[in-house]
Amino acid sequence: MNLNKISRKVSFLLRHKEGFFDEHGWSDVADVVKEIQTIYPDFDEGTLREIVFTDEKGRYSYNQDETRIRANQGHSIPVDVELKKLSPPEILYHGTATRFMNRIEREGLNGQSRIYVHLSSDEETARKVGKRHGKPAVLRIHAGRMEQDGYEFFLSENHVWQTKIVPASYIERMNEEIL
Ligand code: HQG
């Protein structure tokens, strides 16, 4: 069994599958196991546990008795995963692909298929996220100014900053030479 592949399926179930989780994002561990077993019959709760505790981005959380599981962020279906509303650092970063830049410069950032725009506190993470989409562009987001102007910021359990939209006036593209 390829744990990375399975993890992608788990994150699909827990972030994007209509009706699979409750209003706080929770699913029964037993349901996740059952669903994954339709593709990998040997999959079990122990393997899920291994995926959860070795995930390099801390994508998933269990409840206290480990009978329920949820994704910490990244949902496309409206859900309240109890993100912390916090004051952001003055600057946050967003990674995207150069081919999206014309549109982003015109209309700003929005979550596209996700509920929130994902931002990071370091530019390296942003560059990695950008590379997933093609030739990366790293954007400096003036989060401090946004907050002063009334925009809200949230931090997920696994330290991903999120906000609903970023208007173009708060976005500054980083010079490619220094990447
Ligand atoms: C772009 C991964 C054109 C946006 C990562 C991005 C992240 C626009 C793409 C998490 C736009 C959406 C999220 C506009 C935004 N016009 N393009 N107006 N506004 N975009 O995958 O941020 O591995 O939904 O720049 O680590 O790339 O899944 O978002 O390029 O934290 O756990 O539209 O996914 O985490 O792409 O990635 P995505 P993202 P996981």
PDB file of C-alpha atoms and ligand atoms in Angstrom:
ATOM      1  CA  MET A   1       0.000   0.000   0.000  1.00  0.00           C
ATOM      2  CA  ASN A   2       1.290   3.443  -0.955  1.00  0.00           C
ATOM      3  CA  LEU A   3       0.568   5.622   2.081  1.00  0.00           C
ATOM      4  CA  ASN A   4       0.931   8.890   0.146  1.00  0.00           C
ATOM      5  CA  LYS A   5      -1.692   7.830  -2.342  1.00  0.00           C
ATOM      6  CA  ILE A   6      -4.007   6.702   0.431  1.00  0.00           C
ATOM      7  CA  SER A   7      -3.455   9.975   2.294  1.00  0.00           C
ATOM      8  CA  ARG A   8      -4.602  11.893  -0.798  1.00  0.00           C
ATOM      9  CA  LYS A   9      -7.787   9.819  -0.828  1.00  0.00           C
ATOM     10  CA  VAL A  10      -8.310  10.423   2.886  1.00  0.00           C
ATOM     11  CA  SER A  11      -7.905  14.164   2.391  1.00  0.00           C
ATOM     12  CA  PHE A  12     -10.361  14.074  -0.503  1.00  0.00           C
ATOM     13  CA  LEU A  13     -12.961  12.311   1.686  1.00  0.00           C
ATOM     14  CA  LEU A  14     -12.432  14.652   4.638  1.00  0.00           C
ATOM     15  CA  ARG A  15     -12.284  17.920   2.671  1.00  0.00           C
ATOM     16  CA  HIS A  16     -14.406  17.532  -0.422  1.00  0.00           C
ATOM     17  CA  LYS A  17     -16.868  14.618  -0.231  1.00  0.00           C
ATOM     18  CA  GLU A  18     -20.398  15.888   0.185  1.00  0.00           C
ATOM     19  CA  GLY A  19     -22.174  14.328   3.172  1.00  0.00           C
ATOM     20  CA  PHE A  20     -19.100  12.497   4.467  1.00  0.00           C
ATOM     21  CA  PHE A  21     -18.416  14.763   7.485  1.00  0.00           C
ATOM     22  CA  ASP A  22     -20.529  16.712   9.954  1.00  0.00           C
ATOM     23  CA  GLU A  23     -20.734  20.506  10.370  1.00  0.00           C
ATOM     24  CA  HIS A  24     -17.454  20.522  12.327  1.00  0.00           C
ATOM     25  CA  GLY A  25     -15.693  18.381   9.752  1.00  0.00           C
ATOM     26  CA  TRP A  26     -15.752  15.132  11.762  1.00  0.00           C
ATOM     27  CA  SER A  27     -16.170  11.664  10.263  1.00  0.00           C
ATOM     28  CA  ASP A  28     -16.211   8.297  12.005  1.00  0.00           C
ATOM     29  CA  VAL A  29     -12.839   6.582  11.731  1.00  0.00           C
ATOM     30  CA  ALA A  30     -14.768   3.392  10.903  1.00  0.00           C
ATOM     31  CA  ASP A  31     -16.374   5.087   7.873  1.00  0.00           C
ATOM     32  CA  VAL A  32     -13.023   6.318   6.563  1.00  0.00           C
ATOM     33  CA  VAL A  33     -11.525   2.849   6.953  1.00  0.00           C
ATOM     34  CA  LYS A  34     -14.512   1.245   5.219  1.00  0.00           C
ATOM     35  CA  GLU A  35     -14.299   3.690   2.299  1.00  0.00           C
ATOM     36  CA  ILE A  36     -10.542   3.183   1.792  1.00  0.00           C
ATOM     37  CA  GLN A  37     -10.967  -0.599   2.062  1.00  0.00           C
ATOM     38  CA  THR A  38     -13.075  -0.532  -1.101  1.00  0.00           C
ATOM     39  CA  ILE A  39      -9.790   0.237  -2.917  1.00  0.00           C
ATOM     40  CA  TYR A  40      -7.208  -1.244  -0.502  1.00  0.00           C
ATOM     41  CA  PRO A  41      -8.799  -4.247   1.283  1.00  0.00           C
ATOM     42  CA  ASP A  42      -5.837  -4.533   3.715  1.00  0.00           C
ATOM     43  CA  PHE A  43      -6.227  -0.980   4.976  1.00  0.00           C
ATOM     44  CA  ASP A  44      -7.062  -0.718   8.683  1.00  0.00           C
ATOM     45  CA  GLU A  45      -7.267   1.718  11.608  1.00  0.00           C
ATOM     46  CA  GLY A  46      -3.589   1.219  12.429  1.00  0.00           C
ATOM     47  CA  THR A  47      -2.515   2.300   8.950  1.00  0.00           C
ATOM     48  CA  LEU A  48      -4.788   5.342   9.167  1.00  0.00           C
ATOM     49  CA  ARG A  49      -3.192   6.207  12.511  1.00  0.00           C
ATOM     50  CA  GLU A  50       0.253   5.959  10.921  1.00  0.00           C
ATOM     51  CA  ILE A  51      -0.835   8.312   8.127  1.00  0.00           C
ATOM     52  CA  VAL A  52      -2.240  10.815  10.633  1.00  0.00           C
ATOM     53  CA  PHE A  53       0.774  10.877  12.948  1.00  0.00           C
ATOM     54  CA  THR A  54       3.436  10.915  10.227  1.00  0.00           C
ATOM     55  CA  ASP A  55       1.741  13.481   7.975  1.00  0.00           C
ATOM     56  CA  GLU A  56       4.363  16.163   7.249  1.00  0.00           C
ATOM     57  CA  LYS A  57       1.764  18.934   7.149  1.00  0.00           C
ATOM     58  CA  GLY A  58      -0.345  17.768  10.090  1.00  0.00           C
ATOM     59  CA  ARG A  59      -3.375  17.607   7.821  1.00  0.00           C
ATOM     60  CA  TYR A  60      -5.606  15.526  10.132  1.00  0.00           C
ATOM     61  CA  SER A  61      -6.754  15.467  13.763  1.00  0.00           C
ATOM     62  CA  TYR A  62      -8.478  12.827  15.866  1.00  0.00           C
ATOM     63  CA  ASN A  63     -10.948  13.506  18.635  1.00  0.00           C
ATOM     64  CA  GLN A  64      -9.878  12.494  22.137  1.00  0.00           C
ATOM     65  CA  ASP A  65     -10.756   8.786  21.953  1.00  0.00           C
ATOM     66  CA  GLU A  66      -9.677   8.509  18.295  1.00  0.00           C
ATOM     67  CA  THR A  67     -13.081   7.367  17.098  1.00  0.00           C
ATOM     68  CA  ARG A  68     -13.514  10.458  14.888  1.00  0.00           C
ATOM     69  CA  ILE A  69     -11.191  12.210  12.465  1.00  0.00           C
ATOM     70  CA  ARG A  70     -11.174  15.476  10.504  1.00  0.00           C
ATOM     71  CA  ALA A  71      -9.044  17.508   8.119  1.00  0.00           C
ATOM     72  CA  ASN A  72      -7.627  20.630   9.779  1.00  0.00           C
ATOM     73  CA  GLN A  73      -8.098  22.845   6.708  1.00  0.00           C
ATOM     74  CA  GLY A  74      -8.475  22.859   2.929  1.00  0.00           C
ATOM     75  CA  HIS A  75     -12.212  22.111   2.652  1.00  0.00           C
ATOM     76  CA  SER A  76     -14.325  23.018  -0.344  1.00  0.00           C
ATOM     77  CA  ILE A  77     -17.585  22.322   1.500  1.00  0.00           C
ATOM     78  CA  PRO A  78     -18.556  24.930   4.136  1.00  0.00           C
ATOM     79  CA  VAL A  79     -17.595  23.546   7.522  1.00  0.00           C
ATOM     80  CA  ASP A  80     -16.651  24.966  10.941  1.00  0.00           C
ATOM     81  CA  VAL A  81     -13.394  23.315  11.982  1.00  0.00           C
ATOM     82  CA  GLU A  82     -12.953  25.874  14.787  1.00  0.00           C
ATOM     83  CA  LEU A  83     -10.173  27.862  13.142  1.00  0.00           C
ATOM     84  CA  LYS A  84      -8.609  30.420  15.481  1.00  0.00           C
ATOM     85  CA  LYS A  85      -9.331  34.030  14.546  1.00  0.00           C
ATOM     86  CA  LEU A  86      -5.988  35.766  15.143  1.00  0.00           C
ATOM     87  CA  SER A  87      -3.996  38.851  14.236  1.00  0.00           C
ATOM     88  CA  PRO A  88      -1.699  37.907  11.380  1.00  0.00           C
ATOM     89  CA  PRO A  89       1.945  38.921  11.030  1.00  0.00           C
ATOM     90  CA  GLU A  90       2.452  42.094   8.981  1.00  0.00           C
ATOM     91  CA  ILE A  91       3.415  40.016   5.912  1.00  0.00           C
ATOM     92  CA  LEU A  92       2.144  36.597   4.835  1.00  0.00           C
ATOM     93  CA  TYR A  93       3.014  34.727   1.622  1.00  0.00           C
ATOM     94  CA  HIS A  94       0.998  32.996  -1.079  1.00  0.00           C
ATOM     95  CA  GLY A  95       2.434  30.693  -3.729  1.00  0.00           C
ATOM     96  CA  THR A  96       0.815  30.443  -7.123  1.00  0.00           C
ATOM     97  CA  ALA A  97       1.765  29.829 -10.760  1.00  0.00           C
ATOM     98  CA  THR A  98       2.970  32.599 -13.056  1.00  0.00           C
ATOM     99  CA  ARG A  99       0.165  31.828 -15.539  1.00  0.00           C
ATOM    100  CA  PHE A 100      -2.475  32.883 -12.975  1.00  0.00           C
ATOM    101  CA  MET A 101      -0.840  36.249 -12.334  1.00  0.00           C
ATOM    102  CA  ASN A 102      -2.742  38.346 -14.892  1.00  0.00           C
ATOM    103  CA  ARG A 103      -6.037  37.367 -13.363  1.00  0.00           C
ATOM    104  CA  ILE A 104      -4.755  37.688  -9.795  1.00  0.00           C
ATOM    105  CA  GLU A 105      -3.428  41.194 -10.498  1.00  0.00           C
ATOM    106  CA  ARG A 106      -6.865  42.131 -11.859  1.00  0.00           C
ATOM    107  CA  GLU A 107      -9.215  40.454  -9.384  1.00  0.00           C
ATOM    108  CA  GLY A 108      -7.059  39.586  -6.356  1.00  0.00           C
ATOM    109  CA  LEU A 109      -6.965  36.153  -4.718  1.00  0.00           C
ATOM    110  CA  ASN A 110      -9.932  34.040  -3.763  1.00  0.00           C
ATOM    111  CA  GLY A 111     -10.186  30.448  -2.557  1.00  0.00           C
ATOM    112  CA  GLN A 112     -11.223  29.148  -6.004  1.00  0.00           C
ATOM    113  CA  SER A 113     -12.688  25.734  -5.146  1.00  0.00           C
ATOM    114  CA  ARG A 114     -11.735  26.053  -1.463  1.00  0.00           C
ATOM    115  CA  ILE A 115     -13.446  28.152   1.199  1.00  0.00           C
ATOM    116  CA  TYR A 116     -10.322  30.186   2.014  1.00  0.00           C
ATOM    117  CA  VAL A 117      -7.176  31.522   0.393  1.00  0.00           C
ATOM    118  CA  HIS A 118      -4.237  29.690   1.983  1.00  0.00           C
ATOM    119  CA  LEU A 119      -1.292  31.761   3.173  1.00  0.00           C
ATOM    120  CA  SER A 120       1.961  30.900   4.931  1.00  0.00           C
ATOM    121  CA  SER A 121       4.221  32.803   7.270  1.00  0.00           C
ATOM    122  CA  ASP A 122       7.333  31.855   5.275  1.00  0.00           C
ATOM    123  CA  GLU A 123       8.128  32.287   1.615  1.00  0.00           C
ATOM    124  CA  GLU A 124       9.677  28.826   1.199  1.00  0.00           C
ATOM    125  CA  THR A 125       6.343  27.106   1.894  1.00  0.00           C
ATOM    126  CA  ALA A 126       4.650  29.481  -0.547  1.00  0.00           C
ATOM    127  CA  ARG A 127       7.169  28.628  -3.242  1.00  0.00           C
ATOM    128  CA  LYS A 128       6.542  24.885  -2.752  1.00  0.00           C
ATOM    129  CA  VAL A 129       2.778  25.416  -2.973  1.00  0.00           C
ATOM    130  CA  GLY A 130       3.272  27.499  -6.139  1.00  0.00           C
ATOM    131  CA  LYS A 131       5.378  24.770  -7.740  1.00  0.00           C
ATOM    132  CA  ARG A 132       2.443  22.361  -7.510  1.00  0.00           C
ATOM    133  CA  HIS A 133       0.730  24.483 -10.151  1.00  0.00           C
ATOM    134  CA  GLY A 134       3.640  25.218 -12.528  1.00  0.00           C
ATOM    135  CA  LYS A 135       6.293  27.913 -12.660  1.00  0.00           C
ATOM    136  CA  PRO A 136       5.969  29.458  -9.204  1.00  0.00           C
ATOM    137  CA  ALA A 137       5.246  33.068  -8.330  1.00  0.00           C
ATOM    138  CA  VAL A 138       5.507  34.098  -4.688  1.00  0.00           C
ATOM    139  CA  LEU A 139       3.296  36.902  -3.449  1.00  0.00           C
ATOM    140  CA  ARG A 140       3.775  39.091  -0.396  1.00  0.00           C
ATOM    141  CA  ILE A 141       0.429  39.742   1.195  1.00  0.00           C
ATOM    142  CA  HIS A 142       0.079  42.864   3.347  1.00  0.00           C
ATOM    143  CA  ALA A 143      -1.901  41.046   6.020  1.00  0.00           C
ATOM    144  CA  GLY A 144      -1.335  43.666   8.719  1.00  0.00           C
ATOM    145  CA  ARG A 145      -2.836  46.376   6.527  1.00  0.00           C
ATOM    146  CA  MET A 146      -5.699  44.074   5.560  1.00  0.00           C
ATOM    147  CA  GLU A 147      -6.524  43.465   9.207  1.00  0.00           C
ATOM    148  CA  GLN A 148      -6.486  47.208   9.927  1.00  0.00           C
ATOM    149  CA  ASP A 149      -8.960  47.566   7.078  1.00  0.00           C
ATOM    150  CA  GLY A 150     -11.324  44.996   8.612  1.00  0.00           C
ATOM    151  CA  TYR A 151     -10.374  41.694   6.942  1.00  0.00           C
ATOM    152  CA  GLU A 152     -10.330  38.641   9.185  1.00  0.00           C
ATOM    153  CA  PHE A 153      -7.563  36.051   9.433  1.00  0.00           C
ATOM    154  CA  PHE A 154      -7.704  32.513  10.772  1.00  0.00           C
ATOM    155  CA  LEU A 155      -5.039  30.014  11.757  1.00  0.00           C
ATOM    156  CA  SER A 156      -5.678  26.288  11.404  1.00  0.00           C
ATOM    157  CA  GLU A 157      -4.548  23.629  13.863  1.00  0.00           C
ATOM    158  CA  ASN A 158      -1.660  22.860  11.478  1.00  0.00           C
ATOM    159  CA  HIS A 159      -0.585  26.522  11.162  1.00  0.00           C
ATOM    160  CA  VAL A 160      -1.985  27.447   7.763  1.00  0.00           C
ATOM    161  CA  TRP A 161      -3.164  31.095   7.664  1.00  0.00           C
ATOM    162  CA  GLN A 162      -6.447  31.660   5.886  1.00  0.00           C
ATOM    163  CA  THR A 163      -8.617  34.527   4.761  1.00  0.00           C
ATOM    164  CA  LYS A 164     -11.642  34.744   2.460  1.00  0.00           C
ATOM    165  CA  ILE A 165     -10.206  37.031  -0.205  1.00  0.00           C
ATOM    166  CA  VAL A 166      -7.148  39.182  -0.838  1.00  0.00           C
ATOM    167  CA  PRO A 167      -7.897  42.265  -2.956  1.00  0.00           C
ATOM    168  CA  ALA A 168      -5.183  43.100  -5.488  1.00  0.00           C
ATOM    169  CA  SER A 169      -4.123  46.266  -3.650  1.00  0.00           C
ATOM    170  CA  TYR A 170      -2.630  44.171  -0.803  1.00  0.00           C
ATOM    171  CA  ILE A 171      -0.611  41.908  -3.104  1.00  0.00           C
ATOM    172  CA  GLU A 172       2.998  42.464  -4.081  1.00  0.00           C
ATOM    173  CA  ARG A 173       4.730  39.994  -6.388  1.00  0.00           C
ATOM    174  CA  MET A 174       8.239  39.056  -5.329  1.00  0.00           C
ATOM    175  CA  ASN A 175      11.140  39.620  -7.633  1.00  0.00           C
ATOM    176  CA  GLU A 176      12.010  36.263  -9.302  1.00  0.00           C
ATOM    177  CA  GLU A 177      15.784  36.904  -8.907  1.00  0.00           C
ATOM    178  CA  ILE A 178      15.651  36.581  -5.133  1.00  0.00           C
ATOM    179  CA  LEU A 179      13.685  33.318  -5.125  1.00  0.00           C
TER     180      LEU A 179
HETATM  181  C1  HQG B   1      -5.086  30.464  -7.602  1.00  0.00           C
HETATM  182  C2  HQG B   1      -1.946  22.274  -0.273  1.00  0.00           C
HETATM  183  C3  HQG B   1      -6.568  32.952 -10.874  1.00  0.00           C
HETATM  184  C4  HQG B   1      -4.258  30.289  -6.368  1.00  0.00           C
HETATM  185  C5  HQG B   1      -1.006  23.442  -0.104  1.00  0.00           C
HETATM  186  C6  HQG B   1      -3.893  28.817  -6.490  1.00  0.00           C
HETATM  187  C7  HQG B   1      -1.878  24.549   0.383  1.00  0.00           C
HETATM  188  C8  HQG B   1      -6.327  32.322  -8.697  1.00  0.00           C
HETATM  189  C9  HQG B   1      -5.091  28.197  -7.168  1.00  0.00           C
HETATM  190  C10 HQG B   1      -3.271  24.123   0.019  1.00  0.00           C
HETATM  191  C11 HQG B   1      -7.117  33.404  -8.271  1.00  0.00           C
HETATM  192  C12 HQG B   1      -5.973  27.384  -6.238  1.00  0.00           C
HETATM  193  C13 HQG B   1      -3.915  25.093  -0.900  1.00  0.00           C
HETATM  194  C14 HQG B   1      -7.642  34.264  -9.261  1.00  0.00           C
HETATM  195  C15 HQG B   1      -6.487  32.304  -6.532  1.00  0.00           C
HETATM  196  N1  HQG B   1      -7.343  33.996 -10.535  1.00  0.00           N
HETATM  197  N2  HQG B   1      -6.053  32.095  -9.997  1.00  0.00           N
HETATM  198  N3  HQG B   1      -8.416  35.314  -8.954  1.00  0.00           N
HETATM  199  N4  HQG B   1      -7.214  33.367  -6.924  1.00  0.00           N
HETATM  200  N5  HQG B   1      -5.950  31.662  -7.595  1.00  0.00           N
HETATM  201  O1  HQG B   1      -4.836  24.090  -4.700  1.00  0.00           O
HETATM  202  O2  HQG B   1      -3.252  27.716  -2.287  1.00  0.00           O
HETATM  203  O3  HQG B   1      -1.239  19.335   0.292  1.00  0.00           O
HETATM  204  O4  HQG B   1      -7.005  25.336  -4.270  1.00  0.00           O
HETATM  205  O5  HQG B   1      -3.138  31.143  -6.365  1.00  0.00           O
HETATM  206  O6  HQG B   1       0.046  23.163   0.761  1.00  0.00           O
HETATM  207  O7  HQG B   1      -2.444  26.226  -4.196  1.00  0.00           O
HETATM  208  O8  HQG B   1      -3.639  19.849  -0.074  1.00  0.00           O
HETATM  209  O9  HQG B   1      -4.885  26.319  -3.475  1.00  0.00           O
HETATM  210  O10 HQG B   1      -2.752  28.662  -7.294  1.00  0.00           O
HETATM  211  O11 HQG B   1      -1.837  24.801   1.752  1.00  0.00           O
HETATM  212  O12 HQG B   1      -2.736  19.720   2.245  1.00  0.00           O
HETATM  213  O13 HQG B   1      -5.861  29.285  -7.674  1.00  0.00           O
HETATM  214  O14 HQG B   1      -3.147  22.859  -0.604  1.00  0.00           O
HETATM  215  O15 HQG B   1      -2.079  21.558   0.885  1.00  0.00           O
HETATM  216  O16 HQG B   1      -5.307  26.179  -5.946  1.00  0.00           O
HETATM  217  O17 HQG B   1      -3.146  25.215  -2.091  1.00  0.00           O
HETATM  218  P1  HQG B   1      -5.558  25.371  -4.599  1.00  0.00           P
HETATM  219  P2  HQG B   1      -3.356  26.445  -3.054  1.00  0.00           P
HETATM  220  P3  HQG B   1      -2.454  20.033   0.833  1.00  0.00           P
END
